[in-house]
Amino acid sequence: MNKKQLVASVAKNTGHSQAVVAEILDGITNTIRVAVSDGGDVSVQYFGKFERTHRPARVGRHPQTGAELQIEESWGVRFSPAAGLKDSVRGRARAGLSPVSAVA
């Protein structure tokens, strides 16, 4: 499911216009992006947790020459699904439904 399909589905389920739903979705994703970029975590009950991860600098090897090279530190983001989301997905998988058909 892409963003356009998600917006259409939420609009249908809530009775709001797609424009309003798209604006709210943009606000949510921007808020998560800013919070995680600033080093915070964002937890949504029954959905999951977004958190910033740190990979320290380290020494690596060039795959062809074997020469050592310095790999700079980097930052990433991790999503950990909540137990409620995992249970929901597992229940759908056992019932033989695809996640898209279960939502749409």
mmCIF file of N, CA and C in Angstrom:
data_model
loop_
_atom_site.group_PDB
_atom_site.id
_atom_site.type_symbol
_atom_site.label_atom_id
_atom_site.label_comp_id
_atom_site.label_asym_id
_atom_site.label_seq_id
_atom_site.Cartn_x
_atom_site.Cartn_y
_atom_site.Cartn_z
ATOM 1 N N MET A 1 0.853 -1.172 0.000
ATOM 2 C CA MET A 1 0.000 0.000 0.000
ATOM 3 C C MET A 1 0.896 1.231 0.000
ATOM 4 N N ASN A 2 0.667 2.126 -0.947
ATOM 5 C CA ASN A 2 1.448 3.359 -0.987
ATOM 6 C C ASN A 2 0.676 4.480 -0.282
ATOM 7 N N LYS A 3 1.274 5.680 -0.257
ATOM 8 C CA LYS A 3 0.666 6.789 0.485
ATOM 9 C C LYS A 3 -0.719 7.142 -0.078
ATOM 10 N N LYS A 4 -0.852 7.183 -1.385
ATOM 11 C CA LYS A 4 -2.135 7.543 -2.000
ATOM 12 C C LYS A 4 -3.230 6.546 -1.602
ATOM 13 N N GLN A 5 -2.892 5.261 -1.614
ATOM 14 C CA GLN A 5 -3.852 4.227 -1.228
ATOM 15 C C GLN A 5 -4.187 4.323 0.261
ATOM 16 N N LEU A 6 -3.189 4.606 1.082
ATOM 17 C CA LEU A 6 -3.415 4.758 2.521
ATOM 18 C C LEU A 6 -4.355 5.924 2.795
ATOM 19 N N VAL A 7 -4.101 7.051 2.141
ATOM 20 C CA VAL A 7 -4.949 8.230 2.331
ATOM 21 C C VAL A 7 -6.385 7.918 1.905
ATOM 22 N N ALA A 8 -6.548 7.255 0.780
ATOM 23 C CA ALA A 8 -7.893 6.917 0.296
ATOM 24 C C ALA A 8 -8.607 5.982 1.272
ATOM 25 N N SER A 9 -7.891 4.997 1.804
ATOM 26 C CA SER A 9 -8.489 4.049 2.737
ATOM 27 C C SER A 9 -8.903 4.724 4.037
ATOM 28 N N VAL A 10 -8.032 5.570 4.580
ATOM 29 C CA VAL A 10 -8.354 6.270 5.825
ATOM 30 C C VAL A 10 -9.522 7.231 5.598
ATOM 31 N N ALA A 11 -9.535 7.916 4.469
ATOM 32 C CA ALA A 11 -10.636 8.842 4.155
ATOM 33 C C ALA A 11 -11.959 8.084 4.079
ATOM 34 N N LYS A 12 -11.940 6.929 3.454
ATOM 35 C CA LYS A 12 -13.148 6.113 3.335
ATOM 36 C C LYS A 12 -13.624 5.633 4.713
ATOM 37 N N ASN A 13 -12.691 5.194 5.551
ATOM 38 C CA ASN A 13 -13.038 4.651 6.865
ATOM 39 C C ASN A 13 -13.479 5.721 7.866
ATOM 40 N N THR A 14 -13.005 6.962 7.691
ATOM 41 C CA THR A 14 -13.318 8.007 8.668
ATOM 42 C C THR A 14 -14.360 9.011 8.187
ATOM 43 N N GLY A 15 -14.618 9.026 6.887
ATOM 44 C CA GLY A 15 -15.574 9.987 6.357
ATOM 45 C C GLY A 15 -14.990 11.364 6.106
ATOM 46 N N HIS A 16 -13.689 11.533 6.295
ATOM 47 C CA HIS A 16 -13.031 12.810 6.022
ATOM 48 C C HIS A 16 -12.578 12.844 4.567
ATOM 49 N N SER A 17 -12.303 14.040 4.067
ATOM 50 C CA SER A 17 -11.829 14.158 2.688
ATOM 51 C C SER A 17 -10.387 13.672 2.591
ATOM 52 N N GLN A 18 -9.996 13.279 1.376
ATOM 53 C CA GLN A 18 -8.623 12.823 1.168
ATOM 54 C C GLN A 18 -7.631 13.956 1.416
ATOM 55 N N ALA A 19 -8.008 15.192 1.121
ATOM 56 C CA ALA A 19 -7.115 16.331 1.356
ATOM 57 C C ALA A 19 -6.819 16.493 2.840
ATOM 58 N N VAL A 20 -7.842 16.375 3.677
ATOM 59 C CA VAL A 20 -7.655 16.498 5.127
ATOM 60 C C VAL A 20 -6.800 15.353 5.649
ATOM 61 N N VAL A 21 -7.091 14.143 5.203
ATOM 62 C CA VAL A 21 -6.328 12.976 5.653
ATOM 63 C C VAL A 21 -4.870 13.097 5.218
ATOM 64 N N ALA A 22 -4.615 13.544 3.998
ATOM 65 C CA ALA A 22 -3.245 13.703 3.507
ATOM 66 C C ALA A 22 -2.487 14.738 4.334
ATOM 67 N N GLU A 23 -3.153 15.832 4.693
ATOM 68 C CA GLU A 23 -2.526 16.868 5.507
ATOM 69 C C GLU A 23 -2.180 16.325 6.897
ATOM 70 N N ILE A 24 -3.080 15.571 7.484
ATOM 71 C CA ILE A 24 -2.826 14.986 8.806
ATOM 72 C C ILE A 24 -1.687 13.969 8.732
ATOM 73 N N LEU A 25 -1.691 13.126 7.710
ATOM 74 C CA LEU A 25 -0.625 12.135 7.546
ATOM 75 C C LEU A 25 0.726 12.820 7.374
ATOM 76 N N ASP A 26 0.771 13.895 6.581
ATOM 77 C CA ASP A 26 2.022 14.649 6.423
ATOM 78 C C ASP A 26 2.476 15.232 7.751
ATOM 79 N N GLY A 27 1.538 15.720 8.549
ATOM 80 C CA GLY A 27 1.883 16.263 9.864
ATOM 81 C C GLY A 27 2.434 15.205 10.801
ATOM 82 N N ILE A 28 1.825 14.025 10.768
ATOM 83 C CA ILE A 28 2.296 12.919 11.622
ATOM 84 C C ILE A 28 3.698 12.485 11.218
ATOM 85 N N THR A 29 3.907 12.264 9.918
ATOM 86 C CA THR A 29 5.218 11.787 9.474
ATOM 87 C C THR A 29 6.296 12.842 9.703
ATOM 88 N N ASN A 30 5.954 14.121 9.529
ATOM 89 C CA ASN A 30 6.930 15.173 9.779
ATOM 90 C C ASN A 30 7.278 15.248 11.262
ATOM 91 N N THR A 31 6.299 15.104 12.129
ATOM 92 C CA THR A 31 6.536 15.135 13.572
ATOM 93 C C THR A 31 7.443 13.974 13.993
ATOM 94 N N ILE A 32 7.187 12.794 13.466
ATOM 95 C CA ILE A 32 8.036 11.633 13.764
ATOM 96 C C ILE A 32 9.449 11.873 13.266
ATOM 97 N N ARG A 33 9.578 12.380 12.030
ATOM 98 C CA ARG A 33 10.894 12.627 11.443
ATOM 99 C C ARG A 33 11.704 13.607 12.285
ATOM 100 N N VAL A 34 11.089 14.705 12.686
ATOM 101 C CA VAL A 34 11.791 15.717 13.477
ATOM 102 C C VAL A 34 12.174 15.164 14.850
ATOM 103 N N ALA A 35 11.253 14.471 15.510
ATOM 104 C CA ALA A 35 11.531 13.933 16.842
ATOM 105 C C ALA A 35 12.674 12.928 16.811
ATOM 106 N N VAL A 36 12.665 12.029 15.845
ATOM 107 C CA VAL A 36 13.716 11.011 15.757
ATOM 108 C C VAL A 36 15.038 11.651 15.333
ATOM 109 N N SER A 37 14.995 12.620 14.426
ATOM 110 C CA SER A 37 16.211 13.324 14.013
ATOM 111 C C SER A 37 16.870 14.044 15.179
ATOM 112 N N ASP A 38 16.051 14.537 16.109
ATOM 113 C CA ASP A 38 16.577 15.238 17.285
ATOM 114 C C ASP A 38 17.026 14.280 18.387
ATOM 115 N N GLY A 39 16.951 12.975 18.145
ATOM 116 C CA GLY A 39 17.437 12.003 19.110
ATOM 117 C C GLY A 39 16.365 11.402 19.998
ATOM 118 N N GLY A 40 15.121 11.773 19.793
ATOM 119 C CA GLY A 40 14.045 11.241 20.622
ATOM 120 C C GLY A 40 13.452 9.970 20.041
ATOM 121 N N ASP A 41 12.628 9.326 20.834
ATOM 122 C CA ASP A 41 11.885 8.142 20.400
ATOM 123 C C ASP A 41 10.423 8.534 20.256
ATOM 124 N N VAL A 42 9.722 7.854 19.343
ATOM 125 C CA VAL A 42 8.291 8.067 19.178
ATOM 126 C C VAL A 42 7.618 6.710 19.307
ATOM 127 N N SER A 43 6.766 6.575 20.312
ATOM 128 C CA SER A 43 6.039 5.327 20.537
ATOM 129 C C SER A 43 4.556 5.557 20.288
ATOM 130 N N VAL A 44 3.960 4.671 19.495
ATOM 131 C CA VAL A 44 2.531 4.719 19.220
ATOM 132 C C VAL A 44 1.949 3.400 19.726
ATOM 133 N N GLN A 45 1.100 3.494 20.736
ATOM 134 C CA GLN A 45 0.538 2.295 21.357
ATOM 135 C C GLN A 45 -0.134 1.407 20.311
ATOM 136 N N TYR A 46 0.090 0.126 20.396
ATOM 137 C CA TYR A 46 -0.438 -0.912 19.509
ATOM 138 C C TYR A 46 0.133 -0.856 18.093
ATOM 139 N N PHE A 47 1.041 0.086 17.826
ATOM 140 C CA PHE A 47 1.639 0.181 16.489
ATOM 141 C C PHE A 47 3.123 -0.101 16.540
ATOM 142 N N GLY A 48 3.893 0.727 17.266
ATOM 143 C CA GLY A 48 5.318 0.483 17.357
ATOM 144 C C GLY A 48 6.089 1.688 17.835
ATOM 145 N N LYS A 49 7.415 1.561 17.749
ATOM 146 C CA LYS A 49 8.309 2.590 18.259
ATOM 147 C C LYS A 49 9.360 2.915 17.205
ATOM 148 N N PHE A 50 9.542 4.209 16.947
ATOM 149 C CA PHE A 50 10.597 4.697 16.071
ATOM 150 C C PHE A 50 11.707 5.224 16.959
ATOM 151 N N GLU A 51 12.955 4.828 16.690
ATOM 152 C CA GLU A 51 14.065 5.320 17.495
ATOM 153 C C GLU A 51 15.306 5.527 16.641
ATOM 154 N N ARG A 52 16.112 6.470 17.061
ATOM 155 C CA ARG A 52 17.361 6.787 16.369
ATOM 156 C C ARG A 52 18.435 5.807 16.825
ATOM 157 N N THR A 53 19.231 5.336 15.875
ATOM 158 C CA THR A 53 20.310 4.411 16.213
ATOM 159 C C THR A 53 21.652 5.033 15.826
ATOM 160 N N HIS A 54 22.690 4.637 16.534
ATOM 161 C CA HIS A 54 24.041 5.137 16.274
ATOM 162 C C HIS A 54 24.957 3.980 15.909
ATOM 163 N N ARG A 55 25.686 4.163 14.828
ATOM 164 C CA ARG A 55 26.717 3.204 14.454
ATOM 165 C C ARG A 55 28.062 3.926 14.582
ATOM 166 N N PRO A 56 28.892 3.525 15.540
ATOM 167 C CA PRO A 56 30.161 4.232 15.759
ATOM 168 C C PRO A 56 31.137 4.022 14.600
ATOM 169 N N ALA A 57 32.128 4.900 14.532
ATOM 170 C CA ALA A 57 33.185 4.765 13.531
ATOM 171 C C ALA A 57 33.905 3.439 13.759
ATOM 172 N N ARG A 58 34.380 2.861 12.664
ATOM 173 C CA ARG A 58 35.071 1.574 12.782
ATOM 174 C C ARG A 58 36.021 1.401 11.608
ATOM 175 N N VAL A 59 36.868 0.408 11.727
ATOM 176 C CA VAL A 59 37.801 0.076 10.658
ATOM 177 C C VAL A 59 37.190 -1.033 9.820
ATOM 178 N N GLY A 60 37.173 -0.821 8.515
ATOM 179 C CA GLY A 60 36.665 -1.833 7.597
ATOM 180 C C GLY A 60 37.747 -2.264 6.632
ATOM 181 N N ARG A 61 37.395 -3.132 5.729
ATOM 182 C CA ARG A 61 38.351 -3.600 4.725
ATOM 183 C C ARG A 61 37.767 -3.430 3.333
ATOM 184 N N HIS A 62 38.636 -2.995 2.415
ATOM 185 C CA HIS A 62 38.234 -2.891 1.017
ATOM 186 C C HIS A 62 38.061 -4.309 0.494
ATOM 187 N N PRO A 63 36.923 -4.643 -0.122
ATOM 188 C CA PRO A 63 36.663 -6.028 -0.515
ATOM 189 C C PRO A 63 37.612 -6.587 -1.578
ATOM 190 N N GLN A 64 38.149 -5.731 -2.447
ATOM 191 C CA GLN A 64 39.031 -6.243 -3.507
ATOM 192 C C GLN A 64 40.493 -6.283 -3.084
ATOM 193 N N THR A 65 40.947 -5.235 -2.384
ATOM 194 C CA THR A 65 42.369 -5.163 -2.037
ATOM 195 C C THR A 65 42.664 -5.645 -0.625
ATOM 196 N N GLY A 66 41.664 -5.650 0.229
ATOM 197 C CA GLY A 66 41.889 -6.040 1.616
ATOM 198 C C GLY A 66 42.486 -4.934 2.459
ATOM 199 N N ALA A 67 42.688 -3.761 1.876
ATOM 200 C CA ALA A 67 43.276 -2.645 2.606
ATOM 201 C C ALA A 67 42.294 -2.136 3.656
ATOM 202 N N GLU A 68 42.859 -1.724 4.806
ATOM 203 C CA GLU A 68 42.023 -1.164 5.857
ATOM 204 C C GLU A 68 41.560 0.232 5.468
ATOM 205 N N LEU A 69 40.324 0.562 5.851
ATOM 206 C CA LEU A 69 39.824 1.915 5.645
ATOM 207 C C LEU A 69 38.921 2.291 6.799
ATOM 208 N N GLN A 70 38.894 3.581 7.075
ATOM 209 C CA GLN A 70 38.108 4.085 8.191
ATOM 210 C C GLN A 70 36.683 4.346 7.719
ATOM 211 N N ILE A 71 35.709 3.756 8.401
ATOM 212 C CA ILE A 71 34.295 3.992 8.115
ATOM 213 C C ILE A 71 33.791 4.971 9.166
ATOM 214 N N GLU A 72 33.226 6.087 8.707
ATOM 215 C CA GLU A 72 32.764 7.131 9.617
ATOM 216 C C GLU A 72 31.537 6.674 10.407
ATOM 217 N N GLU A 73 31.311 7.326 11.546
ATOM 218 C CA GLU A 73 30.102 7.041 12.321
ATOM 219 C C GLU A 73 28.888 7.455 11.508
ATOM 220 N N SER A 74 27.765 6.833 11.792
ATOM 221 C CA SER A 74 26.534 7.193 11.088
ATOM 222 C C SER A 74 25.339 7.014 12.010
ATOM 223 N N TRP A 75 24.240 7.611 11.607
ATOM 224 C CA TRP A 75 23.001 7.544 12.368
ATOM 225 C C TRP A 75 21.924 6.937 11.489
ATOM 226 N N GLY A 76 21.042 6.186 12.090
ATOM 227 C CA GLY A 76 19.957 5.567 11.355
ATOM 228 C C GLY A 76 18.691 5.595 12.183
ATOM 229 N N VAL A 77 17.655 4.962 11.666
ATOM 230 C CA VAL A 77 16.386 4.888 12.380
ATOM 231 C C VAL A 77 15.929 3.439 12.408
ATOM 232 N N ARG A 78 15.343 3.045 13.504
ATOM 233 C CA ARG A 78 14.841 1.680 13.668
ATOM 234 C C ARG A 78 13.371 1.756 14.045
ATOM 235 N N PHE A 79 12.593 0.839 13.479
ATOM 236 C CA PHE A 79 11.186 0.713 13.855
ATOM 237 C C PHE A 79 11.009 -0.643 14.502
ATOM 238 N N SER A 80 10.439 -0.650 15.689
ATOM 239 C CA SER A 80 10.139 -1.892 16.397
ATOM 240 C C SER A 80 8.628 -2.009 16.514
ATOM 241 N N PRO A 81 8.037 -3.001 15.862
ATOM 242 C CA PRO A 81 6.587 -3.139 15.940
ATOM 243 C C PRO A 81 6.135 -3.518 17.347
ATOM 244 N N ALA A 82 4.984 -2.996 17.742
ATOM 245 C CA ALA A 82 4.403 -3.308 19.055
ATOM 246 C C ALA A 82 3.784 -4.699 19.026
ATOM 247 N N ALA A 83 3.590 -5.253 20.200
ATOM 248 C CA ALA A 83 3.005 -6.593 20.311
ATOM 249 C C ALA A 83 1.626 -6.644 19.657
ATOM 250 N N GLY A 84 0.841 -5.581 19.792
ATOM 251 C CA GLY A 84 -0.484 -5.553 19.189
ATOM 252 C C GLY A 84 -0.438 -5.647 17.675
ATOM 253 N N LEU A 85 0.522 -4.968 17.059
ATOM 254 C CA LEU A 85 0.683 -5.042 15.607
ATOM 255 C C LEU A 85 1.151 -6.433 15.189
ATOM 256 N N LYS A 86 2.102 -6.980 15.932
ATOM 257 C CA LYS A 86 2.589 -8.337 15.624
ATOM 258 C C LYS A 86 1.458 -9.355 15.720
ATOM 259 N N ASP A 87 0.662 -9.261 16.784
ATOM 260 C CA ASP A 87 -0.455 -10.196 16.960
ATOM 261 C C ASP A 87 -1.468 -10.068 15.830
ATOM 262 N N SER A 88 -1.744 -8.844 15.426
ATOM 263 C CA SER A 88 -2.697 -8.598 14.349
ATOM 264 C C SER A 88 -2.198 -9.212 13.042
ATOM 265 N N VAL A 89 -0.930 -9.018 12.747
ATOM 266 C CA VAL A 89 -0.351 -9.570 11.514
ATOM 267 C C VAL A 89 -0.349 -11.095 11.572
ATOM 268 N N ARG A 90 0.012 -11.641 12.687
ATOM 269 C CA ARG A 90 0.028 -13.101 12.819
ATOM 270 C C ARG A 90 -1.371 -13.692 12.675
ATOM 271 N N GLY A 91 -2.369 -13.014 13.211
ATOM 272 C CA GLY A 91 -3.751 -13.480 13.102
ATOM 273 C C GLY A 91 -4.230 -13.487 11.670
ATOM 274 N N ARG A 92 -3.872 -12.466 10.909
ATOM 275 C CA ARG A 92 -4.259 -12.394 9.509
ATOM 276 C C ARG A 92 -3.544 -13.473 8.711
ATOM 277 N N ALA A 93 -2.278 -13.703 9.031
ATOM 278 C CA ALA A 93 -1.509 -14.714 8.297
ATOM 279 C C ALA A 93 -2.113 -16.097 8.524
ATOM 280 N N ARG A 94 -2.558 -16.393 9.760
ATOM 281 C CA ARG A 94 -3.163 -17.679 10.050
ATOM 282 C C ARG A 94 -4.502 -17.848 9.348
ATOM 283 N N ALA A 95 -5.215 -16.732 9.150
ATOM 284 C CA ALA A 95 -6.534 -16.811 8.504
ATOM 285 C C ALA A 95 -6.404 -16.884 6.990
ATOM 286 N N GLY A 96 -5.176 -16.730 6.474
ATOM 287 C CA GLY A 96 -4.972 -16.828 5.038
ATOM 288 C C GLY A 96 -5.289 -15.546 4.292
ATOM 289 N N LEU A 97 -5.396 -14.431 5.000
ATOM 290 C CA LEU A 97 -5.678 -13.157 4.352
ATOM 291 C C LEU A 97 -4.379 -12.393 4.128
ATOM 292 N N SER A 98 -4.289 -11.693 3.019
ATOM 293 C CA SER A 98 -3.129 -10.847 2.811
ATOM 294 C C SER A 98 -3.337 -9.562 3.594
ATOM 295 N N PRO A 99 -2.249 -8.885 4.023
ATOM 296 C CA PRO A 99 -2.402 -7.645 4.795
ATOM 297 C C PRO A 99 -3.167 -6.571 4.011
ATOM 298 N N VAL A 100 -2.998 -6.518 2.700
ATOM 299 C CA VAL A 100 -3.662 -5.485 1.909
ATOM 300 C C VAL A 100 -5.158 -5.749 1.832
ATOM 301 N N SER A 101 -5.560 -6.998 1.592
ATOM 302 C CA SER A 101 -6.993 -7.286 1.491
ATOM 303 C C SER A 101 -7.690 -7.147 2.839
ATOM 304 N N ALA A 102 -6.936 -7.350 3.923
ATOM 305 C CA ALA A 102 -7.532 -7.213 5.251
ATOM 306 C C ALA A 102 -7.793 -5.747 5.574
ATOM 307 N N VAL A 103 -6.964 -4.834 5.029
ATOM 308 C CA VAL A 103 -7.116 -3.420 5.307
ATOM 309 C C VAL A 103 -8.131 -2.801 4.354
ATOM 310 N N ALA A 104 -8.059 -3.159 3.092
ATOM 311 C CA ALA A 104 -8.904 -2.515 2.070
ATOM 312 C C ALA A 104 -10.325 -2.941 2.117
#
